[in-house]
Tab-separated table of C-alpha atoms in Angstrom:
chain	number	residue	atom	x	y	z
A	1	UNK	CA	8.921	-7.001	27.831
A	2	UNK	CA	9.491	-8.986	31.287
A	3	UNK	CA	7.067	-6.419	33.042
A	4	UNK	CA	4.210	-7.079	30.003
A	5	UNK	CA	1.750	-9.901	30.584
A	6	UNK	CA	2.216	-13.076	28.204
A	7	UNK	CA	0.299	-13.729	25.174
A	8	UNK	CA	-2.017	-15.798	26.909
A	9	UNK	CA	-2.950	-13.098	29.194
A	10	UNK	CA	-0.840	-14.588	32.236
A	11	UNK	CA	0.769	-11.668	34.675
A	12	UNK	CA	4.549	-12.649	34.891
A	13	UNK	CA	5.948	-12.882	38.322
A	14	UNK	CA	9.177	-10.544	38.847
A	15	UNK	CA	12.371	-12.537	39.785
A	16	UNK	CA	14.863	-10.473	38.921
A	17	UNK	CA	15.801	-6.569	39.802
A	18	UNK	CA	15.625	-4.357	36.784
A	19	UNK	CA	18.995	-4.706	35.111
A	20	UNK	CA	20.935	-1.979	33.213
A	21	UNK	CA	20.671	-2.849	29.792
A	22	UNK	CA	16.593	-2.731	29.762
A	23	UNK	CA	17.018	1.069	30.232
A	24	UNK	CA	14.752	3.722	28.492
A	25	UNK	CA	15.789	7.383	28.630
A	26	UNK	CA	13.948	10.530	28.252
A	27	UNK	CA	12.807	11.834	24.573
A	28	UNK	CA	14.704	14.548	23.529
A	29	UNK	CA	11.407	16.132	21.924
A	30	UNK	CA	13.745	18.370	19.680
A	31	UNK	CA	12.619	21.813	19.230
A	32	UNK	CA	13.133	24.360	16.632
A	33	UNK	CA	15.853	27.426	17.853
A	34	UNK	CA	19.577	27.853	18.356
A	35	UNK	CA	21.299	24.257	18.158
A	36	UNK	CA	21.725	22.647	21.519
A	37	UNK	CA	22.936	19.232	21.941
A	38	UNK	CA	23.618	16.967	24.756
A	39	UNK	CA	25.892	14.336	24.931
A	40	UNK	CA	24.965	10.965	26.111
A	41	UNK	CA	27.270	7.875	27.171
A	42	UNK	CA	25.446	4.362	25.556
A	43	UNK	CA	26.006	1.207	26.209
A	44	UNK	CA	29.629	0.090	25.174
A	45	UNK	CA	31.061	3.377	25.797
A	46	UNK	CA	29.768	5.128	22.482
A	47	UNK	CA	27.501	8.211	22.299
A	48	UNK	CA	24.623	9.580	21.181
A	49	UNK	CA	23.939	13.149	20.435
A	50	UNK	CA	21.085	14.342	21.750
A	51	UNK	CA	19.589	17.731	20.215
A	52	UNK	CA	17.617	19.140	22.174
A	53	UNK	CA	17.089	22.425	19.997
A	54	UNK	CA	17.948	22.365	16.209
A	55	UNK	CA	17.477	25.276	13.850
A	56	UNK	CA	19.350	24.158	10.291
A	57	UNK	CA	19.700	20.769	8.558
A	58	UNK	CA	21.448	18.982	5.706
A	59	UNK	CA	18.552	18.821	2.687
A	60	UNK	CA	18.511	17.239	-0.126
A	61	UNK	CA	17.216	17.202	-3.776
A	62	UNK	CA	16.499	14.065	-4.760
A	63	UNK	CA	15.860	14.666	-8.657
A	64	UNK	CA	19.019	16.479	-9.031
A	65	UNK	CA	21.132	14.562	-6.701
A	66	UNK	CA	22.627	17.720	-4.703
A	67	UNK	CA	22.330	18.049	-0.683
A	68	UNK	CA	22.828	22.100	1.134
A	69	UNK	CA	22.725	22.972	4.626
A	70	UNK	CA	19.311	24.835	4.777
A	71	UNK	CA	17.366	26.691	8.307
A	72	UNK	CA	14.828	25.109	8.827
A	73	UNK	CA	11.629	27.519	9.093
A	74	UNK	CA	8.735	25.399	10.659
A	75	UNK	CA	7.503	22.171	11.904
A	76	UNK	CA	4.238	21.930	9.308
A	77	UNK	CA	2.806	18.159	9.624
A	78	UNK	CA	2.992	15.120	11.993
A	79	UNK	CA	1.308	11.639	11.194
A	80	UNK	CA	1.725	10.345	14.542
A	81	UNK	CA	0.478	13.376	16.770
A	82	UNK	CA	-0.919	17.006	15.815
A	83	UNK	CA	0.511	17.975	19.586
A	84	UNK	CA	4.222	17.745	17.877
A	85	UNK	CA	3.150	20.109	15.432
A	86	UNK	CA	1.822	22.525	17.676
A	87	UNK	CA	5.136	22.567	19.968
A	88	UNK	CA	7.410	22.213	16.360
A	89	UNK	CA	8.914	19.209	17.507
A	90	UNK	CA	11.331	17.812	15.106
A	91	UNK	CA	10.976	13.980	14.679
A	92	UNK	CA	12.254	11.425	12.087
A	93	UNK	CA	9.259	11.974	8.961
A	94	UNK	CA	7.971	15.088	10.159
A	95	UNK	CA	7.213	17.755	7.345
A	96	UNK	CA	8.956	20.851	7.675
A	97	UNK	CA	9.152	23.623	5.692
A	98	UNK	CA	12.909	24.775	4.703
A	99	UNK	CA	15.085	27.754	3.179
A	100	UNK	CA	14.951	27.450	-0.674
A	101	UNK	CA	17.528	30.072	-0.827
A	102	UNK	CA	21.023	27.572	-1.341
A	103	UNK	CA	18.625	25.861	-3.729
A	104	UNK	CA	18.008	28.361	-5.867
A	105	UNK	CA	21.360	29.658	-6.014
A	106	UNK	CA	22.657	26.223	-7.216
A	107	UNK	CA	19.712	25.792	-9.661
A	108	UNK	CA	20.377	29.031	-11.013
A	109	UNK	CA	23.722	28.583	-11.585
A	110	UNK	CA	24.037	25.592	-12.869
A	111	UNK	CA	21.143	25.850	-15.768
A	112	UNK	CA	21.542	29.331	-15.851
A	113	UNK	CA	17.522	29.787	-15.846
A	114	UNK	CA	14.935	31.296	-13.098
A	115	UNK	CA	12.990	29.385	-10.831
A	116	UNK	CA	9.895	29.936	-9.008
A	117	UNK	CA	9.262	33.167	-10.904
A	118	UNK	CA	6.350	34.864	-10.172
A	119	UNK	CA	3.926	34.595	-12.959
A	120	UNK	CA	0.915	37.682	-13.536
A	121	UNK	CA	3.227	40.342	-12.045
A	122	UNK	CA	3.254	43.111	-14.266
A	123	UNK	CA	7.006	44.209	-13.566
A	124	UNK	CA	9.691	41.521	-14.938
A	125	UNK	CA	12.158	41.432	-11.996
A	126	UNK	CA	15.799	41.721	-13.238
A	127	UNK	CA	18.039	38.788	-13.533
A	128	UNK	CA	19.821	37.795	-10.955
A	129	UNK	CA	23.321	38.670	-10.937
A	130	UNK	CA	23.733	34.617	-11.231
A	131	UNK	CA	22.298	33.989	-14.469
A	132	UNK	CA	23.166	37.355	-16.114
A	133	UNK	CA	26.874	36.942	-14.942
A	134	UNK	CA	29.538	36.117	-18.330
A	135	UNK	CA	30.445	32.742	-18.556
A	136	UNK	CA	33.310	30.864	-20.511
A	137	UNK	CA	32.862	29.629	-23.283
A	138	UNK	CA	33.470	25.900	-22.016
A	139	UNK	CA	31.353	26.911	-19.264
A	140	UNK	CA	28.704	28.183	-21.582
A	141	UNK	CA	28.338	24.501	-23.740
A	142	UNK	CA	27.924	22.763	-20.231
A	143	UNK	CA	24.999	24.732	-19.358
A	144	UNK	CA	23.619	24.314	-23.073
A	145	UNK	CA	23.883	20.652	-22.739
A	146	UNK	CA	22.011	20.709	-19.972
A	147	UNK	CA	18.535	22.759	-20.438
A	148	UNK	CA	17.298	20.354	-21.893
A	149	UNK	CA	16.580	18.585	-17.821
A	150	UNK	CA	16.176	21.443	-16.567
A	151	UNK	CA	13.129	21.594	-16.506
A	152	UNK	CA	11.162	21.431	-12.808
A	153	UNK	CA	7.392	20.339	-11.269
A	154	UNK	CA	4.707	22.718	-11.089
A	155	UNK	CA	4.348	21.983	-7.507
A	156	UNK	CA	8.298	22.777	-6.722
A	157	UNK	CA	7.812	26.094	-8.479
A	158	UNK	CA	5.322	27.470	-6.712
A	159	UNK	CA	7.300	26.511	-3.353
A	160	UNK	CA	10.503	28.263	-4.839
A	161	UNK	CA	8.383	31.644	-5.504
A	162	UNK	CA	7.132	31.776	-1.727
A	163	UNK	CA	11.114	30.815	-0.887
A	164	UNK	CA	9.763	28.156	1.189
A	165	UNK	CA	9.970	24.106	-0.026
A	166	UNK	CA	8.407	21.488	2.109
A	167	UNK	CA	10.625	18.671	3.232
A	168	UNK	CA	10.745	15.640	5.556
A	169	UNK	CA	12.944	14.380	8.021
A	170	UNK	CA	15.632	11.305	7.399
A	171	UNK	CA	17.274	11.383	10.388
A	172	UNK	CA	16.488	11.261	14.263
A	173	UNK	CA	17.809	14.323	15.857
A	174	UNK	CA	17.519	12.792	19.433
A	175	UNK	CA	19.753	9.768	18.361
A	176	UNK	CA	22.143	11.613	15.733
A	177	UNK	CA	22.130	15.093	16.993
A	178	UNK	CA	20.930	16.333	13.363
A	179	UNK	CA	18.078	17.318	11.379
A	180	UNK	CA	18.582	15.665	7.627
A	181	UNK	CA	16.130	15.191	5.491
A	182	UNK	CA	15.014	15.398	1.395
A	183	UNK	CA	12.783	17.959	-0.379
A	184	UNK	CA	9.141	16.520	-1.117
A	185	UNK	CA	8.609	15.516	-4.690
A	186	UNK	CA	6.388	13.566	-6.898
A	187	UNK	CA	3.495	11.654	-5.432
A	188	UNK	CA	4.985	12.168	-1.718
A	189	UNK	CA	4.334	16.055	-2.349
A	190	UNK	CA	1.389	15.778	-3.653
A	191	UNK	CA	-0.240	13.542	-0.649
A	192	UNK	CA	1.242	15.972	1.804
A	193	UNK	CA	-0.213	18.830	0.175
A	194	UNK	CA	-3.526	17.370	0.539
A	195	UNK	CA	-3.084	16.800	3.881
A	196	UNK	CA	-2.237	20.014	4.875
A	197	UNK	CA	-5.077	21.668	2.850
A	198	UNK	CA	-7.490	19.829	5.097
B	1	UNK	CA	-3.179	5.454	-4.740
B	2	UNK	CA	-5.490	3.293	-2.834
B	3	UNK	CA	-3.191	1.732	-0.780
B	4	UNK	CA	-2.441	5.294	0.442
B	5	UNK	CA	-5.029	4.774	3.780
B	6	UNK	CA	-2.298	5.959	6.697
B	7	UNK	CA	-1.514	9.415	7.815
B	8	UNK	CA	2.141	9.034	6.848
B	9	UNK	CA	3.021	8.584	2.620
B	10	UNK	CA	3.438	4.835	2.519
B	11	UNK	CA	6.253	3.730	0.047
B	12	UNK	CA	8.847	0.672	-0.186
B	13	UNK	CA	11.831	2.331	1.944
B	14	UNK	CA	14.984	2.406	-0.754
B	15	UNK	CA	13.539	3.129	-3.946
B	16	UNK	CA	13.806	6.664	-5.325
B	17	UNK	CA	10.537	7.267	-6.957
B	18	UNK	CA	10.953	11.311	-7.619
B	19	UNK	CA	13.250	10.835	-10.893
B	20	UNK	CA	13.290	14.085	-13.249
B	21	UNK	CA	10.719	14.189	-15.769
B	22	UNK	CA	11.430	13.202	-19.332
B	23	UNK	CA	14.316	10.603	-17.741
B	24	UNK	CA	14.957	7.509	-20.391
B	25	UNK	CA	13.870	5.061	-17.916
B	26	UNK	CA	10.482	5.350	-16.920
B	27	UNK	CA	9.158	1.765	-15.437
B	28	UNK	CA	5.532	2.331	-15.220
B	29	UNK	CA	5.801	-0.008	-11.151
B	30	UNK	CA	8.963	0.604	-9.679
B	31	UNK	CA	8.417	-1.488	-7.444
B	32	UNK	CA	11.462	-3.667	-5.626
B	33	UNK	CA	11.074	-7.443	-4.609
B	34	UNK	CA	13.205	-10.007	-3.587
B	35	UNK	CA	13.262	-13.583	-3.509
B	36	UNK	CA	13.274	-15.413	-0.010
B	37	UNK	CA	15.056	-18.218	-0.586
B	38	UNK	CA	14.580	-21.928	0.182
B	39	UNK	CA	12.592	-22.859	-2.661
B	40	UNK	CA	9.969	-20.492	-1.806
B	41	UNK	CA	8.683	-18.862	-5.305
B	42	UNK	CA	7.464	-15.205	-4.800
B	43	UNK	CA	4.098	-14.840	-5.763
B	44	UNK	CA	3.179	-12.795	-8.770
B	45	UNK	CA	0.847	-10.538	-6.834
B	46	UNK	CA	4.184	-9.986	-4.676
B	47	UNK	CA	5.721	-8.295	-7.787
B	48	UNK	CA	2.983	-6.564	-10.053
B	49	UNK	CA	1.014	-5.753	-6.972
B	50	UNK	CA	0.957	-1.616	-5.573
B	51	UNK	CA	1.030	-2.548	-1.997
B	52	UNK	CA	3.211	-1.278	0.750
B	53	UNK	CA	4.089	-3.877	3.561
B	54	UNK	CA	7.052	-3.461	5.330
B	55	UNK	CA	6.990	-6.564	7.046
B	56	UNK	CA	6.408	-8.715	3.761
B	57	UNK	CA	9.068	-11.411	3.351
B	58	UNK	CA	8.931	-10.478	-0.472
B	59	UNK	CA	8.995	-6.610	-0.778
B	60	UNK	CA	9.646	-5.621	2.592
B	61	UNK	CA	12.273	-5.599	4.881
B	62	UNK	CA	12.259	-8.719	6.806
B	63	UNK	CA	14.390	-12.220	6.186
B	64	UNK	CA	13.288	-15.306	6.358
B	65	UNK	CA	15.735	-17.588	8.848
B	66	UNK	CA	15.540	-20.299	11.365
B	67	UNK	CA	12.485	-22.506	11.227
B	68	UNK	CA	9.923	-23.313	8.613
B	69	UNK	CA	6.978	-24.872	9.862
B	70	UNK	CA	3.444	-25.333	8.679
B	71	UNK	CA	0.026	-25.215	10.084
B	72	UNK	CA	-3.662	-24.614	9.709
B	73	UNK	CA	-5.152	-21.331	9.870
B	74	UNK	CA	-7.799	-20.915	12.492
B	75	UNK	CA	-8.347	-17.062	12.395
B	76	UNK	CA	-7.972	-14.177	9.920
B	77	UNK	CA	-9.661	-11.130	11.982
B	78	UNK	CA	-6.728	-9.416	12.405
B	79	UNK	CA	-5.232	-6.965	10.409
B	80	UNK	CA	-2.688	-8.944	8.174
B	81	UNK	CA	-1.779	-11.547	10.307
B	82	UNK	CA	-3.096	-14.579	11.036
B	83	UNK	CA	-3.330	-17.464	13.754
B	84	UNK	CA	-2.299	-20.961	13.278
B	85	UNK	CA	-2.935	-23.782	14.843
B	86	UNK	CA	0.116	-26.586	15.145
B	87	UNK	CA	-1.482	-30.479	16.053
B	88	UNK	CA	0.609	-32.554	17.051
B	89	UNK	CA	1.262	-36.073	19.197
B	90	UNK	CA	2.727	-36.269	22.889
B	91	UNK	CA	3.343	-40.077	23.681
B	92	UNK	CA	2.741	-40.879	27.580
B	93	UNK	CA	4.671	-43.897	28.123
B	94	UNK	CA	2.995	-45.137	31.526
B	95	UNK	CA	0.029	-45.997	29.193
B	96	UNK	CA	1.914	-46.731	25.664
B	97	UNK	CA	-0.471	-44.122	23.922
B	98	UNK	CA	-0.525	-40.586	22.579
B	99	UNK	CA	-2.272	-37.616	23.472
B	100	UNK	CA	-3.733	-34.784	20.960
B	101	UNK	CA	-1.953	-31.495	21.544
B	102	UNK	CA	-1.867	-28.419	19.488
B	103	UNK	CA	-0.341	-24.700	20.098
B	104	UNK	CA	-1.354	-21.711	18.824
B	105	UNK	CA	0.959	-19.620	16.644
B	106	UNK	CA	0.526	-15.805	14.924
B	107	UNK	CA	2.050	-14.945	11.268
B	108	UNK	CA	2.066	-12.052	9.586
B	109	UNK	CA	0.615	-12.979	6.118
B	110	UNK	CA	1.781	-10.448	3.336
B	111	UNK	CA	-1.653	-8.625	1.176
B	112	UNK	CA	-0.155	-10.461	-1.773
B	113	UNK	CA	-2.010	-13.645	-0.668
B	114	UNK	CA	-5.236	-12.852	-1.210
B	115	UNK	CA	-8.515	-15.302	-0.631
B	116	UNK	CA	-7.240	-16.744	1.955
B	117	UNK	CA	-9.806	-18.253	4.684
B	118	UNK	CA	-9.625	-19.717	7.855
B	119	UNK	CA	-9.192	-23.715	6.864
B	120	UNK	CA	-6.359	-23.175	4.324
B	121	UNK	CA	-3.330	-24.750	5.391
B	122	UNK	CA	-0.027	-22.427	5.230
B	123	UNK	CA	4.005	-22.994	4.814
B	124	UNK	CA	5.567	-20.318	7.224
B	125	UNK	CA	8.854	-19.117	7.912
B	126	UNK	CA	10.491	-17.760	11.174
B	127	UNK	CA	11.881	-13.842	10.890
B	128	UNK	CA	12.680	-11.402	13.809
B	129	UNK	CA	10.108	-10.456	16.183
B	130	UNK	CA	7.658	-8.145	14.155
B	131	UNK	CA	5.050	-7.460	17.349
B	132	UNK	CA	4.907	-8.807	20.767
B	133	UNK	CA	3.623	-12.274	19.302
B	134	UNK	CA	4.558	-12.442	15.943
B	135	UNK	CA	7.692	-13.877	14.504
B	136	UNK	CA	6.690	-16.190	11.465
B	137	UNK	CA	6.027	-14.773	8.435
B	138	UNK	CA	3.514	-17.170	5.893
B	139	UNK	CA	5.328	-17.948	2.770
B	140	UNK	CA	2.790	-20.364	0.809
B	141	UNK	CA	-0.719	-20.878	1.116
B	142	UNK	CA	-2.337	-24.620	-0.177
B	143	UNK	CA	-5.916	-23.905	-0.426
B	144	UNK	CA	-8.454	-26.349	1.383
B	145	UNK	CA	-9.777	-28.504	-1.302
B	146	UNK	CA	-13.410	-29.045	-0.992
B	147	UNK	CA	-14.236	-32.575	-2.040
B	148	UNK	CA	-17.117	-34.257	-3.755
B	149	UNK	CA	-20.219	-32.069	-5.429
B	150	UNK	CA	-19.695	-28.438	-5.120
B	151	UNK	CA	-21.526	-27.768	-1.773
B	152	UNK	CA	-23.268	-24.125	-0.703
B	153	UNK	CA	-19.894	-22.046	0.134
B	154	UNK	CA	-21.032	-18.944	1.904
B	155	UNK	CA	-19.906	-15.963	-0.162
């Protein structure tokens, strides 16, 4: 902001060398593949981690409160710039579409019920070891007690069938070193949707 | 819904809005506001309104610290903020007298003020920098009172 003319308009005359603590490094412009990550030394002596390839992240589901470490498939939407799309750039809010797998194994065995089944097949696929599997009887009560919320959007149904859920980034790989984020829901899913159908 | 205009999902940062369907609290505007402080009442629209400003002093994420000073608004073409302008008095003491002076000054001014015009004179309150220019945020708004007969007001 010394090298930026005033408000008035005035060009600022330079006094003063450039000094250290004005710096501005390169973007790490984070890409999707095997996790590489650079280590930078900050100001103060502390670091940042800077990832310049990232291929899994620490999701979570909002609604039911639980986080897994999911692969992250694809870079899907970008609000600043469609070229960070293109290249699958991974930014802090970017859409990306995850794993569903850890998902649906937690769902399934904690209310014991399908998800995302695939509705007008003719052939019932069997169920999954997970929710066919004997529980105690203690066990059994719990997971009573709890159909009753188990119930889940339309919208996050039809995302566990293709085994693919649409989430967005929380945190800024090229600062943290990670890609964490939470799974779309609601009104947020449903404006991202629309966006993509366009 | 309508305040939805940006390619990014605008929302209040903080405030979970995905809770499970069927939960026993349902508040039909979740909606979080605070209060700034300093006598300053937060305007109703602040608090039953559905828009998303980051940078309001009353549901966004800015405080309100340092000076509070108050001016007259000159211009409202830009996109929620507004100029000010400050008069004031300089006293020249070769000659005993004063000289008129005034400075110019931006604000952000929060969507829940609304019918505001340039005229109105405004209480506002000095935050971090929010742009290159701007580091007042308005807090209250006295309308210009128009005096005498109702004259034409261009509508």
């Amino acid at each position: 902001s010394r090298h930026k003319r005033n408000a008035t308009g005035a060009k600022r005359a330079q006094y003063r060398k450039k000094r250290k603590f004005e710096l501005g490094r390169q973007a790490a412009n984070t890409k999707l593949g095997a996790k590489r990550i650079h280590e930078v030394r900050t100001r103060g002596g502390n670091r940042k981690f800077r990832a310049m390839r990232l291929d899994a992240g620490n999701f979570s589901w909002g609604s039911e409160a639980i986080s897994r470490k999911t692969r992250i498939v694809a870079v899907v939407y970008n609000s600043s710039n469609n070229e960070l799309v293109r290249t699958g750039t991974l930014v802090k809010n970017a859409i990306v579409q995850i794993d569903a797998t850890p998902f649906r194994q937690w769902y399934e065995s904690h209310y014991a019920t399908p998800i995302g089944a695939r509705k007008g097949k003719g052939v019932v696929k069997a169920e999954s070891e997970e929710i066919a599997k004997t529980r105690s009887n203690h066990v059994q009560r719990k997971i009573e007690a709890r159909k009753t919320e188990s119930k889940v959007d339309a919208a996050l149904d039809h995302q566990f069938a293709a085994g693919r859920l649409y989430a967005c980034l929380s945190s800024r790989p090229g600062q943290s070193g990670r890609a964490d984020g939470y799974i779309l829901e609601g009104q947020e899913l449903a404006f991202y949707i629309r966006k993509l159908k366009k | 819904m309508s305040e939805q205009i940006e390619k990014a999902f605008q929302k209040q940062q903080g405030i979970f809005q995905n809770a499970k369907v069927g939960a026993k609290k349902s508040v039909k505007n979740n909606r979080w506001y605070k209060e700034v402080g300093l006598g300053f009442k937060t305007p109703k629209e602040a608090i039953e309104g559905h828009y998303i400003d980051k940078k309001c002093p009353f549901t966004g994420d800015v405080s309100i610290r340092g000076r509070i000073l108050t001016g007259e608004i000159m211009s409202t073409k830009m996109k929620r903020t507004i100029i000010i302008r400050r008069e004031y008095l300089h006293f020249i003491s070769k000659y005993n007298r004063y000289e008129k002076r005034h400075k110019n000054l931006a604000a952000h001014m929060s969507p829940c003020f609304i019918g505001v015009q340039a005229g109105d004179s405004v209480t506002v309150g000095q935050c971090r920098p929010l742009s290159k220019t701007v580091r007042f945020n308005v807090l209250k708004v006295q309308k210009k009172v128009v005096k005498g007969a109702k004259n034409f007001a261009k509508f």
